[in-house]
C-alpha cells in the first residue's frame, strides 16, 4: 500500500459551471448514448468536483489498500471453506477455488468509497464482477476535461490500463474474445462495447452477442455463439450468481470457455465479503464494521447479492428511515452507517477503478438521496496541484 500524508485542509469542492452548448451531441460522438433519463441528465456537467493532489493520493492509496485486503480475504474464505456463506452453489465451489489457485486474470473492478477530503476514504462496497459507469469515467469525463479545463488534471489512466490488461490476457493464448450483455440494456451494451474497443486496440478479434443467445452444443460439449461457433473466451457483463443458476450453468465446470471476470471474483462481488474484511482488518481506516447480524447503532442493511442500490434499508436510532425498492431479497449483510458528506444537498460516492492490478481512475455518482442507485447522476472531476 502506498504511504500517504492525509491533507486535513478541506479542499474537495462541488463547483457549478455551464455545460457545453452541444454536450449531448459531443458525448454521443464518444459512444455515450445513456446521457439522459426521462429528459433529465444522467451525465451532469453543470457541476464538477475539484480535488487537491493530496486528496487524489489518498483515494489512490485507499484503493490499493482495499485491493490488497480483498485478495487476502479471498484466500481466507477459501482456506476456511466459507463459500456456502457466499451462496455459491456447491457444485461450483471447487471450480471457484481452482480459478483462484490458477491465479486467473482479472480485468476490472470498482470500489465505491465515501470521502469528504478530510477523513480517509471508506469502502461502501466492491463492484468486482459487473461494474458499469466505465465509459463515463474513462472517456467522457476525460474529453470534458480537455474541452473545459485543459490546465487541470484528472485521476484517469483507465483507457491505457485497459489496453495493457488485454495485452496481458493475450499471454494465456487468447486470440478472439466474445463480449456479452443482456439484450435491451443500453448502459450494459455501451460498457461492453467500450471494453470490446479496448480489446481490439490491444490486437484481439472480437464479437458481440446478447447473453440470452449464448448456447450449449451438447455434442461438442461447449458454449457456442449464435452461429454455433465455440466461445473460447468471453467477457460477460452478467452477474455470476445469475449465470451459475442458468440452465447450462452446471456446464461451467467443464472449462470449455475462459470467462471474464474470472470465477473467483464471485467471492468479491458478493457483499458477504464486507463482514470478512471487518473480521480480518478491523483497524483499517478504509473498512467499516460489518456483520451478518444487525449491528448496534446506526447501520445499513444490504442484500448480499443486491445491485444498484436496490432493497437497501437505512436504520438510524433504531428506526428505519429509508428503504429502496428492488427485486432482491435476503440474506443480508449489515454495515455500519457511514454518513456521506452532502454538497449542496447532494451525496457523492466515488467509484475508484482497479484495472489489471492498478488503481487508475475514478468516477463520481451523486444523488439527493444518500443511497446511490442506477439513475444517480455521473459528475466529472478534476484536481489541481
XYZ file of C-alpha atoms in Angstrom:
385
model
C 0.000 0.000 0.000
C 1.324 3.439 -0.892
C 2.161 5.755 2.020
C 0.085 8.908 2.047
C 0.008 12.082 4.078
C -3.582 12.971 4.899
C -4.492 16.535 3.990
C -6.794 17.979 6.643
C -7.311 21.258 4.763
C -10.782 20.764 3.333
C -10.314 21.154 -0.406
C -12.807 18.815 -2.051
C -15.395 21.104 -3.620
C -18.521 20.865 -5.718
C -18.429 23.647 -8.288
C -21.260 24.814 -10.501
C -20.439 25.535 -14.124
C -22.049 25.978 -17.537
C -22.453 22.848 -19.669
C -21.002 22.871 -23.153
C -23.565 24.105 -25.631
C -23.535 20.880 -27.650
C -22.791 18.443 -24.860
C -25.404 15.878 -25.914
C -24.008 15.571 -29.432
C -20.466 15.595 -28.092
C -20.917 12.686 -25.694
C -22.907 10.725 -28.269
C -19.964 11.066 -30.661
C -17.883 9.394 -27.945
C -20.220 6.387 -27.875
C -22.213 7.544 -24.866
C -25.975 7.297 -25.529
C -27.190 6.889 -21.961
C -26.635 10.548 -21.106
C -30.241 11.360 -20.145
C -33.017 9.580 -18.272
C -36.574 10.803 -18.815
C -35.220 14.106 -20.180
C -33.087 14.630 -17.082
C -29.306 14.401 -17.387
C -27.592 11.276 -16.140
C -24.302 12.752 -17.321
C -24.332 16.086 -15.473
C -21.666 18.588 -16.437
C -23.475 21.538 -14.865
C -21.263 20.766 -11.858
C -17.915 19.137 -11.214
C -15.887 18.103 -8.193
C -12.474 19.594 -7.576
C -9.789 17.857 -5.526
C -6.261 18.570 -4.432
C -3.390 16.312 -5.470
C -3.123 15.080 -1.871
C -6.766 14.031 -1.912
C -6.243 12.082 -5.115
C -3.231 10.409 -3.489
C -5.471 9.467 -0.560
C -8.073 7.876 -2.858
C -5.369 6.011 -4.770
C -3.776 4.734 -1.563
C -7.133 3.577 -0.211
C -7.840 1.743 -3.457
C -4.540 -0.130 -3.381
C -5.017 -0.890 0.294
C -8.517 -2.240 -0.221
C -7.436 -4.330 -3.183
C -4.666 -5.912 -1.119
C -7.083 -6.646 1.732
C -9.681 -8.088 -0.639
C -7.192 -10.537 -2.115
C -6.221 -11.684 1.380
C -9.927 -12.005 2.198
C -10.463 -14.301 -0.806
C -7.666 -16.540 0.413
C -9.222 -16.562 3.889
C -12.653 -17.516 2.525
C -11.152 -20.387 0.549
C -8.913 -21.596 3.382
C -11.845 -21.555 5.823
C -14.138 -23.243 3.287
C -16.742 -20.492 3.723
C -18.188 -20.458 0.212
C -21.597 -21.543 1.495
C -21.913 -18.160 3.221
C -21.488 -16.569 -0.210
C -24.360 -18.602 -1.697
C -22.070 -20.131 -4.278
C -23.630 -23.423 -5.451
C -21.733 -26.370 -4.043
C -21.363 -27.868 -7.493
C -19.259 -24.848 -8.472
C -17.232 -24.334 -5.299
C -14.233 -26.445 -6.292
C -14.244 -24.722 -9.677
C -14.137 -21.313 -8.000
C -11.264 -22.448 -5.768
C -9.354 -23.778 -8.771
C -9.844 -20.464 -10.564
C -8.210 -18.709 -7.611
C -5.401 -21.251 -7.355
C -4.674 -20.813 -11.079
C -4.417 -17.058 -10.458
C -6.810 -16.421 -13.326
C -6.598 -12.904 -14.679
C -8.959 -10.148 -13.659
C -9.545 -7.132 -15.880
C -11.583 -4.569 -13.984
C -13.354 -3.729 -10.729
C -14.684 -0.631 -8.961
C -14.504 0.256 -5.278
C -17.327 2.542 -4.140
C -15.998 4.896 -1.476
C -17.209 7.573 0.908
C -14.824 10.522 1.030
C -15.036 14.099 2.231
C -11.492 15.341 1.734
C -10.845 15.181 5.482
C -11.117 11.590 6.728
C -9.653 8.577 4.908
C -11.870 7.069 2.194
C -14.004 4.176 3.408
C -15.459 1.282 1.484
C -19.186 1.016 0.843
C -18.924 -1.991 -1.473
C -16.812 -3.547 -4.202
C -18.281 -3.948 -7.689
C -15.895 -6.715 -8.656
C -17.857 -8.586 -11.320
C -20.102 -6.334 -13.423
C -19.074 -2.693 -12.823
C -20.646 -0.081 -15.061
C -20.049 3.695 -15.459
C -16.801 2.727 -17.169
C -17.185 4.648 -20.425
C -18.187 7.761 -18.485
C -15.150 7.508 -16.224
C -12.554 6.527 -18.808
C -13.558 8.554 -21.856
C -16.431 11.017 -21.480
C -15.136 12.915 -18.467
C -11.610 12.932 -19.942
C -12.783 14.754 -23.073
C -14.867 17.066 -20.894
C -11.638 17.998 -19.110
C -9.847 18.686 -22.414
C -12.695 20.895 -23.611
C -13.201 22.868 -20.415
C -10.121 22.757 -18.130
C -7.032 21.965 -20.181
C -4.700 23.252 -17.483
C -6.140 20.976 -14.795
C -5.536 17.259 -14.249
C -7.731 14.215 -13.714
C -7.235 10.896 -11.936
C -7.710 8.876 -15.075
C -5.465 6.438 -16.912
C -8.250 3.864 -17.213
C -8.158 3.593 -21.004
C -4.437 2.888 -21.229
C -4.607 0.410 -18.367
C -7.418 -1.498 -20.084
C -5.352 -1.914 -23.229
C -2.449 -3.128 -21.085
C -4.794 -5.592 -19.371
C -5.923 -7.088 -22.664
C -2.335 -7.426 -23.853
C -1.577 -9.324 -20.663
C -4.633 -11.507 -21.258
C -3.225 -12.450 -24.662
C -0.432 -14.245 -22.795
C -2.865 -17.030 -21.835
C -3.243 -17.800 -25.525
C -6.490 -15.927 -26.192
C -6.952 -14.508 -29.682
C -10.685 -13.906 -30.003
C -12.974 -12.576 -27.288
C -16.764 -12.617 -27.240
C -18.402 -9.748 -25.349
C -21.873 -10.253 -23.963
C -24.584 -8.417 -22.039
C -28.337 -8.602 -21.559
C -30.361 -7.589 -24.610
C -32.092 -4.231 -24.388
C -29.885 -2.761 -21.633
C -28.223 0.196 -23.327
C -25.921 1.024 -20.399
C -24.573 -2.525 -20.268
C -24.213 -2.610 -24.050
C -22.246 0.656 -24.013
C -19.955 -0.711 -21.320
C -19.096 -3.942 -23.134
C -18.810 -2.095 -26.459
C -16.205 0.159 -24.890
C -14.361 -2.805 -23.401
C -14.559 -4.511 -26.777
C -12.988 -1.442 -28.399
C -10.069 -1.510 -25.958
C -9.557 -5.220 -26.622
C -9.477 -4.526 -30.360
C -6.890 -1.813 -29.775
C -4.848 -4.470 -27.972
C -4.971 -6.668 -31.085
C -7.861 -9.054 -30.375
C -10.513 -10.255 -32.757
C -13.884 -9.673 -31.110
C -17.601 -10.170 -31.460
C -20.715 -9.215 -29.502
C -23.630 -11.480 -28.617
C -26.597 -10.965 -26.325
C -26.129 -13.187 -23.300
C -29.529 -14.772 -23.965
C -28.173 -16.101 -27.275
C -25.223 -17.959 -25.801
C -25.959 -21.621 -26.329
C -24.636 -25.033 -25.382
C -23.623 -27.597 -28.010
C -24.317 -30.942 -26.360
C -22.293 -32.880 -28.947
C -19.207 -30.658 -28.899
C -19.804 -30.048 -25.170
C -19.008 -26.356 -25.303
C -20.667 -22.949 -25.174
C -21.385 -21.549 -28.627
C -22.421 -18.274 -30.256
C -25.493 -17.723 -32.402
C -23.708 -19.228 -35.411
C -22.781 -22.360 -33.468
C -19.098 -21.475 -33.179
C -17.356 -22.355 -29.909
C -16.800 -19.487 -27.493
C -13.233 -19.812 -26.251
C -13.078 -16.561 -24.243
C -15.964 -14.400 -23.074
C -16.303 -11.164 -21.150
C -19.841 -11.192 -19.800
C -21.492 -8.210 -18.150
C -23.841 -10.612 -16.454
C -23.663 -11.471 -12.750
C -22.011 -14.719 -11.808
C -24.805 -15.578 -9.382
C -27.280 -15.423 -12.280
C -25.054 -17.332 -14.659
C -24.450 -20.088 -12.128
C -28.187 -20.734 -11.927
C -28.878 -20.738 -15.656
C -29.982 -23.915 -17.433
C -26.439 -24.672 -18.580
C -24.719 -23.211 -15.517
C -23.675 -26.663 -14.334
C -21.539 -26.962 -17.501
C -19.270 -24.127 -16.361
C -17.018 -26.561 -14.516
C -16.042 -28.222 -17.819
C -13.791 -25.205 -18.502
C -14.538 -25.085 -22.226
C -14.706 -21.287 -22.018
C -12.463 -18.845 -20.189
C -14.744 -16.289 -18.534
C -14.106 -12.713 -17.535
C -14.342 -11.699 -14.842
C -12.695 -14.860 -13.506
C -14.873 -17.248 -11.451
C -13.022 -16.401 -8.199
C -14.484 -12.909 -8.483
C -17.783 -14.486 -7.306
C -16.386 -14.083 -3.812
C -15.541 -10.398 -4.083
C -18.703 -9.412 -5.946
C -20.796 -10.636 -3.014
C -21.425 -8.220 -0.134
C -20.690 -11.098 2.224
C -17.086 -10.003 1.724
C -17.787 -6.918 3.883
C -18.051 -8.797 7.218
C -14.975 -10.804 6.243
C -12.981 -7.634 5.634
C -14.054 -6.285 9.027
C -13.134 -9.565 10.734
C -9.664 -9.572 9.186
C -8.881 -5.840 9.197
C -10.848 -4.125 11.973
C -8.147 -1.465 12.398
C -8.040 -0.419 8.754
C -9.149 3.195 8.224
C -10.711 2.102 4.920
C -13.073 -0.590 6.264
C -16.358 -0.096 8.121
C -17.796 -2.508 10.675
C -19.989 -5.131 9.023
C -21.781 -8.266 10.160
C -24.218 -10.968 9.129
C -26.428 -9.829 12.028
C -27.935 -6.392 12.800
C -25.435 -4.030 14.390
C -25.836 -1.786 17.426
C -26.108 1.864 16.481
C -26.881 3.169 13.007
C -26.462 0.748 10.128
C -27.330 -0.037 6.521
C -28.879 -3.376 5.569
C -27.890 -4.622 2.109
C -28.803 -7.781 0.186
C -25.716 -9.940 -0.270
C -26.421 -10.191 -3.980
C -28.134 -6.841 -4.476
C -27.167 -4.354 -7.151
C -27.510 -0.655 -7.968
C -28.686 0.342 -4.504
C -31.807 -1.831 -4.632
C -33.513 -3.132 -1.453
C -31.227 -1.135 0.840
C -32.515 -0.072 4.265
C -31.022 2.699 6.418
C -31.628 2.380 10.165
C -30.953 5.395 12.405
C -31.546 5.336 16.169
C -33.327 2.021 15.794
C -35.787 3.395 13.216
C -35.950 2.612 9.509
C -35.583 5.997 7.811
C -35.018 4.943 4.208
C -35.808 1.889 2.111
C -35.216 1.469 -1.604
C -37.263 -0.759 -3.849
C -35.998 -3.639 -5.928
C -36.098 -7.323 -6.784
C -33.516 -8.588 -4.292
C -34.248 -10.481 -1.102
C -32.086 -11.820 1.705
C -29.860 -12.965 3.114
C -28.489 -9.586 4.110
C -25.348 -8.044 5.480
C -25.325 -5.157 7.928
C -22.783 -2.375 7.582
C -22.090 0.494 9.933
C -23.715 3.618 8.562
C -21.024 5.888 7.136
C -22.558 9.344 6.629
C -21.888 10.590 3.121
C -20.968 14.290 3.070
C -23.626 16.479 1.475
C -22.551 19.083 -1.059
C -25.396 21.472 -1.854
C -27.794 18.724 -0.790
C -26.136 16.098 -2.994
C -24.371 12.960 -1.789
C -21.334 11.948 -3.872
C -19.939 8.420 -3.979
C -16.520 7.889 -5.520
C -16.081 4.883 -7.769
C -12.356 4.101 -7.794
C -11.248 1.801 -10.581
C -8.825 -1.118 -10.415
C -7.653 -2.321 -13.811
C -5.079 -5.076 -14.192
C -3.956 -4.531 -10.605
C -3.614 -0.747 -10.904
C -5.623 1.980 -9.213
C -6.043 4.131 -12.285
C -9.009 6.477 -12.126
C -12.342 7.360 -10.645
C -15.861 8.490 -11.402
C -18.371 10.226 -9.166
C -22.063 9.407 -8.856
C -24.243 11.751 -6.830
C -27.861 11.828 -5.720
C -30.175 13.808 -3.460
C -30.573 10.508 -1.606
C -27.722 9.003 0.430
C -28.278 5.718 -1.422
C -26.744 5.652 -4.903
C -28.997 3.929 -7.440
C -28.936 3.220 -11.156
C -30.327 6.664 -12.054
C -27.915 8.638 -9.854
C -26.056 11.273 -11.852
C -22.489 10.920 -13.075
C -20.481 14.095 -12.432
C -16.963 14.766 -13.758
C -13.969 15.684 -11.644
C -10.589 17.338 -11.834
C -7.724 18.050 -9.484
C -5.196 20.829 -9.104
C -1.601 20.640 -7.928
